[in-house]
mmCIF file of C-alpha atoms in Angstrom:
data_model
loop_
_atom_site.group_PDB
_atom_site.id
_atom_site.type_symbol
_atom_site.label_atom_id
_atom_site.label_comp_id
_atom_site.label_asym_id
_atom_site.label_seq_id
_atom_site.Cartn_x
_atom_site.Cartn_y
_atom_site.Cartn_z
ATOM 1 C CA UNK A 1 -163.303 38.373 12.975
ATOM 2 C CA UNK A 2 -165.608 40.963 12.324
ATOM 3 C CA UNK A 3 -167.109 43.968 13.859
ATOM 4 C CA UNK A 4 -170.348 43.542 15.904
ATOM 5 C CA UNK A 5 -172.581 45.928 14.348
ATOM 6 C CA UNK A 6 -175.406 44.839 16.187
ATOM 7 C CA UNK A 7 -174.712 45.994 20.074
ATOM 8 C CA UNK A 8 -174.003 49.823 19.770
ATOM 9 C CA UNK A 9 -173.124 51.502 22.704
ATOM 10 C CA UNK A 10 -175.671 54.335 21.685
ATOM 11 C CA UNK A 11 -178.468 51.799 22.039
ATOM 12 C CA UNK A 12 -177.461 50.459 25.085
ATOM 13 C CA UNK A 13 -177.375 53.789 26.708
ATOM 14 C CA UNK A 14 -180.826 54.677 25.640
ATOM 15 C CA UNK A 15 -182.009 51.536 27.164
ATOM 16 C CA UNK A 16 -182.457 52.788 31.197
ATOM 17 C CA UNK A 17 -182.972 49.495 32.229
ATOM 18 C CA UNK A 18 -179.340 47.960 31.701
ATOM 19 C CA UNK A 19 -176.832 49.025 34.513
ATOM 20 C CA UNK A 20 -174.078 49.944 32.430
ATOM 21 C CA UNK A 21 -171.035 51.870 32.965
ATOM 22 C CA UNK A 22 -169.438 54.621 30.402
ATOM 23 C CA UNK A 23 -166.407 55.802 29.717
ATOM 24 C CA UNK A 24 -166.387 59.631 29.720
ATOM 25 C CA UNK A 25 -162.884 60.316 28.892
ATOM 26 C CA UNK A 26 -162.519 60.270 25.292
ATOM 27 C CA UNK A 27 -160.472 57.290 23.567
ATOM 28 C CA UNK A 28 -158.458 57.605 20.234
ATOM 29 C CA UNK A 29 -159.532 54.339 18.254
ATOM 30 C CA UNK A 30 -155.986 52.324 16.324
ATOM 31 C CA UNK A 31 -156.704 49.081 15.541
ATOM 32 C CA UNK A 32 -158.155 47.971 12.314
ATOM 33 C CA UNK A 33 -161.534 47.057 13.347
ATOM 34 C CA UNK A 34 -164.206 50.111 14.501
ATOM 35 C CA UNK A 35 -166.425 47.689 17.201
ATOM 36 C CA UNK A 36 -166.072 45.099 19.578
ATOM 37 C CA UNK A 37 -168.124 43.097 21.838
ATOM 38 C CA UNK A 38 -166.349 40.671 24.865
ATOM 39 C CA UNK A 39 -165.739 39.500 28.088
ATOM 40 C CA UNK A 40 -163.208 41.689 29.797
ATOM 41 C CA UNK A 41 -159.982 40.503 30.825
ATOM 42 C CA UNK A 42 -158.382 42.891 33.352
ATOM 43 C CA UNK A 43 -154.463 44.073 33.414
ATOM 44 C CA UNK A 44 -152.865 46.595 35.694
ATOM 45 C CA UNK A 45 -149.264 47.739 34.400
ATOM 46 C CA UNK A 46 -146.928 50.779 34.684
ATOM 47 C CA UNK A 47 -145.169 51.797 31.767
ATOM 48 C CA UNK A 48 -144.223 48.306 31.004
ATOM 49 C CA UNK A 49 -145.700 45.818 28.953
ATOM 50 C CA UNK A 50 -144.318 42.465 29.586
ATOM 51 C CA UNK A 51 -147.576 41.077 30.877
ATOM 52 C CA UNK A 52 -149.459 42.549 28.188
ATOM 53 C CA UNK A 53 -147.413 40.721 25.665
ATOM 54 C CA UNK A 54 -148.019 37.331 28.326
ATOM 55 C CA UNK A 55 -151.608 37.614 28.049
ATOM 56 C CA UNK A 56 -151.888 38.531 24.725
ATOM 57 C CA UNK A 57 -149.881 35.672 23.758
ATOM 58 C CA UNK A 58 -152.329 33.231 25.060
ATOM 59 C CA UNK A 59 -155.587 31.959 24.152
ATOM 60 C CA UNK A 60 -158.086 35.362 24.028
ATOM 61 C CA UNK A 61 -161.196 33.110 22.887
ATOM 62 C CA UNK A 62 -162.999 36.437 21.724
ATOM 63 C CA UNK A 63 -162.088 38.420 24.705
ATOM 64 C CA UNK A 64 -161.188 41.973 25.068
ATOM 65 C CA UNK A 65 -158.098 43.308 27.121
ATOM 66 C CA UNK A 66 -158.281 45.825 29.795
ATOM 67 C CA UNK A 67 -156.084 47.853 30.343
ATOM 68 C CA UNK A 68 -154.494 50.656 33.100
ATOM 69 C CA UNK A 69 -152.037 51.651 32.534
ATOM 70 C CA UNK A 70 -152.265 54.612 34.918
ATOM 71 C CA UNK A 71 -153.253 56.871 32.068
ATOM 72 C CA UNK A 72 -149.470 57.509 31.052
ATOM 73 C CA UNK A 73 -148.191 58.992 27.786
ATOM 74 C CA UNK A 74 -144.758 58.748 28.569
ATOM 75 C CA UNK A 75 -144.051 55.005 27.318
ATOM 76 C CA UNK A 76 -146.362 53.166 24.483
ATOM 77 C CA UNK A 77 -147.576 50.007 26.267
ATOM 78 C CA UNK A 78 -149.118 47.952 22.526
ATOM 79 C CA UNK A 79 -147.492 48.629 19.476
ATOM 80 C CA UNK A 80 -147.877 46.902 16.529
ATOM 81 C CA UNK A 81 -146.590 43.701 16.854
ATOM 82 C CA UNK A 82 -148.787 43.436 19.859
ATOM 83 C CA UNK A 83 -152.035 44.100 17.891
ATOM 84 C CA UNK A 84 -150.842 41.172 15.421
ATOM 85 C CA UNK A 85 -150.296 38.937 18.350
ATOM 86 C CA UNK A 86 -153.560 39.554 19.713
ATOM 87 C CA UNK A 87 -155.051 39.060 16.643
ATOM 88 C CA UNK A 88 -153.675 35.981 15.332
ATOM 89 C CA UNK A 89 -154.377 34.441 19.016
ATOM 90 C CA UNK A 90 -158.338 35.148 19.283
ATOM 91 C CA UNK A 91 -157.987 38.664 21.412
ATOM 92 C CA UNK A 92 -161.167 40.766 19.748
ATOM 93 C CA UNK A 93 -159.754 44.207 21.541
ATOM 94 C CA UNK A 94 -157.494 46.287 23.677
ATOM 95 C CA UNK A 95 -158.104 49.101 25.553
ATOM 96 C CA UNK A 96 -155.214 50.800 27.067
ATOM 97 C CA UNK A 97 -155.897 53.516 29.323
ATOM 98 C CA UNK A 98 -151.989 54.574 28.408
ATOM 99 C CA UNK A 99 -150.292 54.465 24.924
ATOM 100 C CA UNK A 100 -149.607 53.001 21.896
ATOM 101 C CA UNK A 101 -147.402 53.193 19.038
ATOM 102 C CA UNK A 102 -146.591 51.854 15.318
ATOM 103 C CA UNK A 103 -150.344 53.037 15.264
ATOM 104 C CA UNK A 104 -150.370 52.174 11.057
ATOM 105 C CA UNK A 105 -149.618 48.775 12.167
ATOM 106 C CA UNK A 106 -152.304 48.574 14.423
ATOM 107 C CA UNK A 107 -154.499 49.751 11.886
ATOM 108 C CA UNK A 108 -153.961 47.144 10.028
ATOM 109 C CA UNK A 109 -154.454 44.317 12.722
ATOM 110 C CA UNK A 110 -157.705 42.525 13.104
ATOM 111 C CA UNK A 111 -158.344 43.635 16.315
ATOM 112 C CA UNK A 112 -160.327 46.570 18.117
ATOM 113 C CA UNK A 113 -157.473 49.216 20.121
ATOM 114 C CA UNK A 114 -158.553 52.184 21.739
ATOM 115 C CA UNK A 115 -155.742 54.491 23.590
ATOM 116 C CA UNK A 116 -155.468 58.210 24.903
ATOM 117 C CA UNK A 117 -152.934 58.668 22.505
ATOM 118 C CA UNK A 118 -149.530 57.509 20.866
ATOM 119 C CA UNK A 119 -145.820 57.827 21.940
ATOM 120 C CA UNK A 120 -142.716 56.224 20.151
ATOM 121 C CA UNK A 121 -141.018 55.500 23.225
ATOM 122 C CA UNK A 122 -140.996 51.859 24.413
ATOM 123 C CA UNK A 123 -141.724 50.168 27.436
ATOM 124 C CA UNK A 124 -139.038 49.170 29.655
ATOM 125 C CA UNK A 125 -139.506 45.350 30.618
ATOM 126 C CA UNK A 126 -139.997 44.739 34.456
ATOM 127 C CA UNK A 127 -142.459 42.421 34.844
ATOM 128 C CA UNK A 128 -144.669 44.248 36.815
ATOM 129 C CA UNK A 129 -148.341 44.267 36.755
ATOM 130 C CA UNK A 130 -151.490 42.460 38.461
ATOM 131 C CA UNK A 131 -153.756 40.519 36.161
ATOM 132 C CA UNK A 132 -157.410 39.610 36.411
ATOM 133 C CA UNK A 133 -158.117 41.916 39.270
ATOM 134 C CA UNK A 134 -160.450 44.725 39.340
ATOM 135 C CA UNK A 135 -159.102 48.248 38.463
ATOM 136 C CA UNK A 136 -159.926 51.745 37.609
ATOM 137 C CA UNK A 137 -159.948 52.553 33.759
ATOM 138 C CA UNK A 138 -160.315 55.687 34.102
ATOM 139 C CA UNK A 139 -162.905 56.879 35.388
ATOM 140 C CA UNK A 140 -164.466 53.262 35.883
ATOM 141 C CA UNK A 141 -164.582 50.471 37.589
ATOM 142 C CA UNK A 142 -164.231 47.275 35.803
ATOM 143 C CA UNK A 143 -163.945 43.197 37.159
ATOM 144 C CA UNK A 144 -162.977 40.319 35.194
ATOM 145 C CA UNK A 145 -165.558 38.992 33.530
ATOM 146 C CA UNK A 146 -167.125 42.126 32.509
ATOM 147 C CA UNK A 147 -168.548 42.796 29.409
ATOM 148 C CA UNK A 148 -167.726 45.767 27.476
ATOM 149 C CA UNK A 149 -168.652 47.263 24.269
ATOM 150 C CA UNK A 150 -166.890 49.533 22.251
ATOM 151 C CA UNK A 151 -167.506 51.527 19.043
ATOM 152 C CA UNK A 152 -167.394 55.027 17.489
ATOM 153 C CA UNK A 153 -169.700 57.049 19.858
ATOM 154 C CA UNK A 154 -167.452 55.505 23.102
ATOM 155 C CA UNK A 155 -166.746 52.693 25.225
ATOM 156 C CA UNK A 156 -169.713 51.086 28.127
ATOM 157 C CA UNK A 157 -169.191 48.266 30.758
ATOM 158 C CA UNK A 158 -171.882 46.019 31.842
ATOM 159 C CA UNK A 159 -171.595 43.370 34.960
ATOM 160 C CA UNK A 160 -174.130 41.193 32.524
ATOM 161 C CA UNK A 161 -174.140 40.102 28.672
ATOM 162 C CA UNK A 162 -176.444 42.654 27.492
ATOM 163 C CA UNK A 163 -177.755 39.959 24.642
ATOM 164 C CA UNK A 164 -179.335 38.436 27.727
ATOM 165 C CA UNK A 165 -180.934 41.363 28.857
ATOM 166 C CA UNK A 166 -184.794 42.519 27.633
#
């Protein structure tokens, strides 16, 4: 995969006729490709990454994984073995409002991670979470099926593929 150098989230921002939705809080980027473009696939999880390892396990078909993660630093929800998994299975990104760690790992993956910051600590493994639901990534709503786009000046949600869009 490769990055998608031709949706910038600068240019969609200057364009006032898309409804789009930006991330204001500012995201540390990890993973070993600068941009991504995708369909948003939604996770909810606490400190705990057992259904972020599910989901990245299966199928991603190009997608890109959202996640809350409540916005804590205490426990790194994707580390580096997660970034290979998503890579290897199709996943184009992963935003974590949360964690990560083995951040030269994921720096290495081909995949798209943005995160408020890194944390050795683990998860511990519950199982709790809610998938494919809407949440709050901060300061934004997102739904399944959104698109987002990602890149080096920030991170914007659309409701609609904005290569449909005049």
């Amino acid at each position: 995969m490769t990055d998608s150098p031709d949706l910038l989230t600068a240019d969609l921002a200057d364009d006032g006729d898309r409804e789009l939705r930006s991330v204001v809080t500012q995201l540390r980027s990890f993973g070993g490709r600068r941009r991504v473009f995708g369909r948003v696939q939604t996770l909810q999880v606490h400190e705990d990454n057992t259904l972020i390892r599910e989901q990245l396990g299966t199928p991603g078909e190009g997608r890109v994984l959202v996640v809350d993660a409540g916005a804590s630093l205490r426990r790194a929800v994707v580390g580096g073995n997660l970034g290979v998994l998503a890579a290897r299975n199709g996943w184009a990104g992963i935003l974590v409002a949360g964690a990560v760690r083995d951040t030269v790992e994921l720096g290495q993956a081909d995949v798209h991670v943005k995160a408020l910051g890194s944390q050795p600590v683990p998860t511990v493994k519950r199982g709790f979470g809610v998938l494919g639901e809407p949440i709050r990534f901060l300061e934004v709503d997102v739904r399944p099926g959104d698109w987002v786009v990602s890149d080096e000046d920030g991170v914007v949600f659309l409701s609609v593929d904005p290569r449909s869009e005049g």
